[in-house]
Amino acid sequence: MTQQALPARTARLGRPLGLTNRVEAVLLVLPGGVPASTRRPSPLAASAAQALARHAVGAAARVDAALTAHVLRPRYRGWNGDAAHLAADAAWALAEIDRRYGDVPVCLAGSGTGARAALRTAGHRLVAAVAALATWAPDGDSESVDHLADRQVLFVHGTDDEVCAPGASYRLAERAREVSPTVCRFEVHTERHTLRRYRTEVAALTADFALGALCARDFSRALADAFAAPPPLGLRMPLAAGFGTSR
């Protein structure tokens, strides 16, 4: 049987959000997808990624931090096995950011398959930090973590995630913590994959993390405590309802 050719598409960077006249740091948001599909990316996933980026640049503006954000527009909805299309698109996006802005620190933020792509491409020389939300980690016990040694990494996962196993992301975070002391993980109790009920808190935590990692702003007490706490405590920190509303 003749193998059907994939649709010819190209990845794109969404328009820049936040400061564009003095780009000193970049947040690159990678939307989530599904394990296998050559369909176009989900508009819902793109909308969620856009909301995360907008929250971060809004937080940056309030503290006069020079943060610019982009949302990746990937070619396909699926990860697609060894092709790892989303990771390849993330690598392209990092090269494009390098071309446009030069030597600026980057925080990768992704959800689901986007989180896996962020972690996999974090070895790029511009990447300083990774925010991995509801990480899809089917190979979490064998996924390489050595390239995270000099990175700051935040994991967030719902304890009732029915799509991406929270135990897999915990084991991945545990392995990452063995190579880097700046790895922490938050659990959102009784929350499912989309983290919908806590989307404001998750966005606030991600923004706090990105500003601390890229723009030399102080981390919130919750993040500072999570980084300081040894495993397993630092990898099972509860994300409190209302986080970020008073900052």
mmCIF file of C-alpha atoms in Angstrom:
data_model
loop_
_atom_site.group_PDB
_atom_site.id
_atom_site.type_symbol
_atom_site.label_atom_id
_atom_site.label_comp_id
_atom_site.label_asym_id
_atom_site.label_seq_id
_atom_site.Cartn_x
_atom_site.Cartn_y
_atom_site.Cartn_z
ATOM 1 C CA MET A 1 0.000 0.000 0.000
ATOM 2 C CA THR A 2 1.326 3.436 -0.913
ATOM 3 C CA GLN A 3 1.910 5.659 2.098
ATOM 4 C CA GLN A 4 -0.116 8.852 1.926
ATOM 5 C CA ALA A 5 1.981 12.027 1.877
ATOM 6 C CA LEU A 6 1.535 14.450 4.747
ATOM 7 C CA PRO A 7 -0.151 17.780 3.977
ATOM 8 C CA ALA A 8 2.492 20.347 3.019
ATOM 9 C CA ARG A 9 2.405 22.954 5.769
ATOM 10 C CA THR A 10 4.861 25.225 7.530
ATOM 11 C CA ALA A 11 5.072 26.223 11.183
ATOM 12 C CA ARG A 12 4.643 29.897 12.045
ATOM 13 C CA LEU A 13 5.240 32.224 14.960
ATOM 14 C CA GLY A 14 2.188 34.150 16.020
ATOM 15 C CA ARG A 15 2.506 37.910 16.176
ATOM 16 C CA PRO A 16 4.542 39.244 19.106
ATOM 17 C CA LEU A 17 2.683 40.178 22.272
ATOM 18 C CA GLY A 18 3.922 42.612 24.883
ATOM 19 C CA LEU A 19 6.945 44.828 24.388
ATOM 20 C CA THR A 20 8.271 44.767 20.849
ATOM 21 C CA ASN A 21 10.553 47.820 20.826
ATOM 22 C CA ARG A 22 12.962 46.411 23.455
ATOM 23 C CA VAL A 23 12.956 42.647 23.437
ATOM 24 C CA GLU A 24 15.080 41.402 26.332
ATOM 25 C CA ALA A 25 13.356 38.064 26.995
ATOM 26 C CA VAL A 26 10.903 35.851 25.114
ATOM 27 C CA LEU A 27 8.153 33.510 26.257
ATOM 28 C CA LEU A 28 7.384 30.922 23.590
ATOM 29 C CA VAL A 29 4.080 29.128 24.177
ATOM 30 C CA LEU A 30 3.521 25.734 22.555
ATOM 31 C CA PRO A 31 -0.116 24.612 22.245
ATOM 32 C CA GLY A 32 -1.121 21.093 23.110
ATOM 33 C CA GLY A 33 -2.311 18.478 20.658
ATOM 34 C CA VAL A 34 -2.889 14.742 20.449
ATOM 35 C CA PRO A 35 -0.572 11.742 20.118
ATOM 36 C CA ALA A 36 -1.317 11.136 16.421
ATOM 37 C CA SER A 37 -3.018 13.342 13.840
ATOM 38 C CA THR A 38 -2.135 15.208 10.657
ATOM 39 C CA ARG A 39 -5.118 17.515 11.012
ATOM 40 C CA ARG A 40 -4.606 21.213 11.581
ATOM 41 C CA PRO A 41 -3.998 22.272 15.198
ATOM 42 C CA SER A 42 -7.026 22.719 17.421
ATOM 43 C CA PRO A 43 -8.398 26.271 17.651
ATOM 44 C CA LEU A 44 -9.202 25.609 21.321
ATOM 45 C CA ALA A 45 -5.570 24.720 22.040
ATOM 46 C CA ALA A 46 -4.410 27.833 20.188
ATOM 47 C CA SER A 47 -6.842 29.980 22.187
ATOM 48 C CA ALA A 48 -5.599 28.541 25.494
ATOM 49 C CA ALA A 49 -1.981 29.168 24.496
ATOM 50 C CA GLN A 50 -2.845 32.720 23.484
ATOM 51 C CA ALA A 51 -4.521 33.349 26.847
ATOM 52 C CA LEU A 52 -1.435 32.066 28.693
ATOM 53 C CA ALA A 53 0.822 34.358 26.655
ATOM 54 C CA ARG A 54 -1.422 37.387 27.202
ATOM 55 C CA HIS A 55 -1.521 36.794 30.948
ATOM 56 C CA ALA A 56 2.279 36.682 31.067
ATOM 57 C CA VAL A 57 2.832 39.893 29.099
ATOM 58 C CA GLY A 58 0.186 41.618 31.217
ATOM 59 C CA ALA A 59 2.036 40.578 34.371
ATOM 60 C CA ALA A 60 5.304 41.762 32.808
ATOM 61 C CA ALA A 61 3.838 45.169 32.000
ATOM 62 C CA ARG A 62 2.760 45.660 35.614
ATOM 63 C CA VAL A 63 6.364 45.297 36.800
ATOM 64 C CA ASP A 64 7.981 46.999 33.772
ATOM 65 C CA ALA A 65 9.684 43.811 32.583
ATOM 66 C CA ALA A 66 10.767 43.652 28.943
ATOM 67 C CA LEU A 67 9.033 40.393 28.032
ATOM 68 C CA THR A 68 7.763 39.549 24.555
ATOM 69 C CA ALA A 69 5.619 36.479 23.937
ATOM 70 C CA HIS A 70 4.917 34.390 20.857
ATOM 71 C CA VAL A 71 2.528 31.480 20.366
ATOM 72 C CA LEU A 72 3.753 28.778 18.007
ATOM 73 C CA ARG A 73 1.433 27.845 15.150
ATOM 74 C CA PRO A 74 2.487 24.229 14.524
ATOM 75 C CA ARG A 75 1.978 22.287 11.314
ATOM 76 C CA TYR A 76 -0.070 19.420 12.716
ATOM 77 C CA ARG A 77 -2.272 18.569 15.650
ATOM 78 C CA GLY A 78 -0.384 15.339 16.393
ATOM 79 C CA TRP A 79 2.976 14.441 17.893
ATOM 80 C CA ASN A 80 3.108 11.569 15.405
ATOM 81 C CA GLY A 81 5.545 9.064 16.810
ATOM 82 C CA ASP A 82 9.216 9.318 15.922
ATOM 83 C CA ALA A 83 8.501 12.313 13.685
ATOM 84 C CA ALA A 84 7.784 14.344 16.840
ATOM 85 C CA HIS A 85 6.394 17.113 14.652
ATOM 86 C CA LEU A 86 5.648 19.500 17.505
ATOM 87 C CA ALA A 87 9.180 19.212 18.879
ATOM 88 C CA ALA A 88 10.577 19.842 15.399
ATOM 89 C CA ASP A 89 8.355 22.915 15.057
ATOM 90 C CA ALA A 90 9.490 24.166 18.480
ATOM 91 C CA ALA A 91 13.126 23.793 17.410
ATOM 92 C CA TRP A 92 12.341 25.788 14.262
ATOM 93 C CA ALA A 93 10.665 28.491 16.362
ATOM 94 C CA LEU A 94 13.728 28.801 18.610
ATOM 95 C CA ALA A 95 15.939 29.256 15.545
ATOM 96 C CA GLU A 96 13.521 31.908 14.288
ATOM 97 C CA ILE A 97 13.598 33.744 17.626
ATOM 98 C CA ASP A 98 17.401 33.655 17.476
ATOM 99 C CA ARG A 99 17.277 35.119 13.971
ATOM 100 C CA ARG A 100 14.848 37.881 14.907
ATOM 101 C CA TYR A 101 16.056 38.916 18.331
ATOM 102 C CA GLY A 102 19.557 37.570 18.804
ATOM 103 C CA ASP A 103 20.900 36.301 22.097
ATOM 104 C CA VAL A 104 17.847 36.673 24.372
ATOM 105 C CA PRO A 105 16.794 34.226 27.110
ATOM 106 C CA VAL A 106 13.706 32.158 26.333
ATOM 107 C CA CYS A 107 11.152 30.428 28.513
ATOM 108 C CA LEU A 108 9.268 27.631 26.793
ATOM 109 C CA ALA A 109 5.752 26.980 28.078
ATOM 110 C CA GLY A 110 3.557 24.181 26.824
ATOM 111 C CA SER A 111 0.586 22.022 27.726
ATOM 112 C CA GLY A 112 0.182 18.297 27.075
ATOM 113 C CA THR A 113 2.169 17.422 23.947
ATOM 114 C CA GLY A 114 3.336 21.043 23.967
ATOM 115 C CA ALA A 115 4.913 20.452 27.370
ATOM 116 C CA ARG A 116 6.743 17.412 26.042
ATOM 117 C CA ALA A 117 7.995 19.437 23.067
ATOM 118 C CA ALA A 118 9.167 22.203 25.406
ATOM 119 C CA LEU A 119 11.113 19.766 27.569
ATOM 120 C CA ARG A 120 12.616 17.972 24.585
ATOM 121 C CA THR A 121 13.883 21.178 22.904
ATOM 122 C CA ALA A 122 15.119 22.837 26.106
ATOM 123 C CA GLY A 123 18.723 22.077 25.207
ATOM 124 C CA HIS A 124 18.762 24.993 22.756
ATOM 125 C CA ARG A 125 21.300 27.591 23.904
ATOM 126 C CA LEU A 126 18.655 30.347 24.276
ATOM 127 C CA VAL A 127 16.405 28.354 26.607
ATOM 128 C CA ALA A 128 16.727 29.306 30.261
ATOM 129 C CA ALA A 129 13.482 27.864 31.609
ATOM 130 C CA VAL A 130 10.586 25.520 30.848
ATOM 131 C CA ALA A 131 7.010 25.533 32.168
ATOM 132 C CA ALA A 132 5.503 22.103 31.513
ATOM 133 C CA LEU A 133 1.749 21.979 32.148
ATOM 134 C CA ALA A 134 -0.174 18.687 32.226
ATOM 135 C CA THR A 135 2.784 17.036 30.533
ATOM 136 C CA TRP A 136 2.193 14.195 28.114
ATOM 137 C CA ALA A 137 5.023 11.848 29.081
ATOM 138 C CA PRO A 138 4.362 8.331 27.766
ATOM 139 C CA ASP A 139 8.137 7.714 27.833
ATOM 140 C CA GLY A 140 8.739 9.664 31.025
ATOM 141 C CA ASP A 141 10.954 6.950 32.445
ATOM 142 C CA SER A 142 13.270 7.035 29.432
ATOM 143 C CA GLU A 143 12.922 10.600 28.114
ATOM 144 C CA SER A 144 16.306 12.349 28.200
ATOM 145 C CA VAL A 145 16.741 14.922 30.965
ATOM 146 C CA ASP A 146 20.493 15.581 30.866
ATOM 147 C CA HIS A 147 20.029 18.749 28.790
ATOM 148 C CA LEU A 148 17.961 20.261 31.637
ATOM 149 C CA ALA A 149 20.997 20.495 33.934
ATOM 150 C CA ASP A 150 21.288 24.302 33.656
ATOM 151 C CA ARG A 151 17.596 25.045 33.229
ATOM 152 C CA GLN A 152 14.855 26.123 35.614
ATOM 153 C CA VAL A 153 11.845 23.863 35.190
ATOM 154 C CA LEU A 154 8.278 24.140 36.474
ATOM 155 C CA PHE A 155 5.839 21.239 36.208
ATOM 156 C CA VAL A 156 2.102 21.651 36.911
ATOM 157 C CA HIS A 157 -0.325 18.714 36.812
ATOM 158 C CA GLY A 158 -3.874 17.957 37.884
ATOM 159 C CA THR A 159 -4.149 14.974 40.197
ATOM 160 C CA ASP A 160 -7.223 13.672 38.325
ATOM 161 C CA ASP A 161 -5.815 14.135 34.814
ATOM 162 C CA GLU A 162 -7.467 11.453 32.711
ATOM 163 C CA VAL A 163 -5.463 12.190 29.529
ATOM 164 C CA CYS A 164 -1.844 12.574 30.663
ATOM 165 C CA ALA A 165 -0.907 10.470 33.670
ATOM 166 C CA PRO A 166 0.210 12.629 36.623
ATOM 167 C CA GLY A 167 2.420 9.798 37.855
ATOM 168 C CA ALA A 168 4.420 9.890 34.620
ATOM 169 C CA SER A 169 5.050 13.616 34.933
ATOM 170 C CA TYR A 170 6.076 13.119 38.556
ATOM 171 C CA ARG A 171 8.671 10.520 37.592
ATOM 172 C CA LEU A 172 9.948 12.778 34.819
ATOM 173 C CA ALA A 173 10.204 15.699 37.250
ATOM 174 C CA GLU A 174 11.971 13.459 39.761
ATOM 175 C CA ARG A 175 14.543 12.484 37.161
ATOM 176 C CA ALA A 176 14.989 16.108 36.066
ATOM 177 C CA ARG A 177 15.543 17.131 39.682
ATOM 178 C CA GLU A 178 18.461 14.706 39.835
ATOM 179 C CA VAL A 179 20.327 16.740 37.194
ATOM 180 C CA SER A 180 19.138 20.226 38.163
ATOM 181 C CA PRO A 181 18.382 21.699 41.599
ATOM 182 C CA THR A 182 15.995 24.226 40.019
ATOM 183 C CA VAL A 183 13.120 21.875 39.231
ATOM 184 C CA CYS A 184 9.773 22.016 41.004
ATOM 185 C CA ARG A 185 6.314 20.592 40.442
ATOM 186 C CA PHE A 186 2.871 21.735 41.555
ATOM 187 C CA GLU A 187 -0.190 19.540 41.878
ATOM 188 C CA VAL A 188 -3.703 20.832 41.353
ATOM 189 C CA HIS A 189 -5.836 18.579 43.513
ATOM 190 C CA THR A 190 -8.958 17.005 41.974
ATOM 191 C CA GLU A 191 -8.316 18.888 38.707
ATOM 192 C CA ARG A 192 -8.426 17.193 35.318
ATOM 193 C CA HIS A 193 -6.332 17.596 32.170
ATOM 194 C CA THR A 194 -7.439 21.038 31.031
ATOM 195 C CA LEU A 195 -6.858 22.599 34.477
ATOM 196 C CA ARG A 196 -9.913 24.664 33.547
ATOM 197 C CA ARG A 197 -11.122 25.520 37.051
ATOM 198 C CA TYR A 198 -7.645 26.716 37.989
ATOM 199 C CA ARG A 199 -6.695 28.322 34.682
ATOM 200 C CA THR A 200 -6.212 31.752 36.313
ATOM 201 C CA GLU A 201 -3.959 30.324 39.023
ATOM 202 C CA VAL A 202 -1.967 28.268 36.509
ATOM 203 C CA ALA A 203 -1.504 31.307 34.270
ATOM 204 C CA ALA A 204 -0.399 33.412 37.247
ATOM 205 C CA LEU A 205 2.084 30.750 38.364
ATOM 206 C CA THR A 206 3.486 30.422 34.835
ATOM 207 C CA ALA A 207 3.872 34.192 34.511
ATOM 208 C CA ASP A 208 5.534 34.403 37.928
ATOM 209 C CA PHE A 209 7.940 31.652 36.908
ATOM 210 C CA ALA A 210 8.779 33.217 33.534
ATOM 211 C CA LEU A 211 9.412 36.666 35.029
ATOM 212 C CA GLY A 212 11.614 35.213 37.750
ATOM 213 C CA ALA A 213 13.577 33.034 35.353
ATOM 214 C CA LEU A 214 14.007 35.572 32.547
ATOM 215 C CA CYS A 215 13.649 39.060 33.995
ATOM 216 C CA ALA A 216 15.323 38.828 37.415
ATOM 217 C CA ARG A 217 12.068 39.393 39.272
ATOM 218 C CA ASP A 218 11.577 37.739 42.646
ATOM 219 C CA PHE A 219 9.725 34.454 42.565
ATOM 220 C CA SER A 220 6.526 34.242 44.592
ATOM 221 C CA ARG A 221 6.834 32.631 48.014
ATOM 222 C CA ALA A 222 5.167 29.483 46.674
ATOM 223 C CA LEU A 223 7.703 29.063 43.865
ATOM 224 C CA ALA A 224 10.677 29.906 46.076
ATOM 225 C CA ASP A 225 9.521 27.341 48.636
ATOM 226 C CA ALA A 226 8.991 24.716 45.934
ATOM 227 C CA PHE A 227 12.509 25.160 44.559
ATOM 228 C CA ALA A 228 13.970 25.024 48.065
ATOM 229 C CA ALA A 229 12.071 21.942 49.228
ATOM 230 C CA PRO A 230 13.722 18.559 48.632
ATOM 231 C CA PRO A 231 11.832 15.789 46.851
ATOM 232 C CA PRO A 232 9.191 14.580 47.192
ATOM 233 C CA LEU A 233 7.831 17.756 48.818
ATOM 234 C CA GLY A 234 9.190 20.096 46.154
ATOM 235 C CA LEU A 235 7.585 17.943 43.472
ATOM 236 C CA ARG A 236 4.152 17.705 45.109
ATOM 237 C CA MET A 237 3.493 21.325 46.039
ATOM 238 C CA PRO A 238 -0.217 22.170 46.118
ATOM 239 C CA LEU A 239 -1.376 25.044 43.930
ATOM 240 C CA ALA A 240 -3.674 27.052 46.140
ATOM 241 C CA ALA A 241 -6.963 28.452 44.896
ATOM 242 C CA GLY A 242 -6.624 32.171 44.345
ATOM 243 C CA PHE A 243 -2.887 32.085 43.691
ATOM 244 C CA GLY A 244 -1.695 35.311 42.095
ATOM 245 C CA THR A 245 -4.723 37.421 42.900
ATOM 246 C CA SER A 246 -2.861 39.461 45.511
ATOM 247 C CA ARG A 247 0.409 39.955 43.577
#
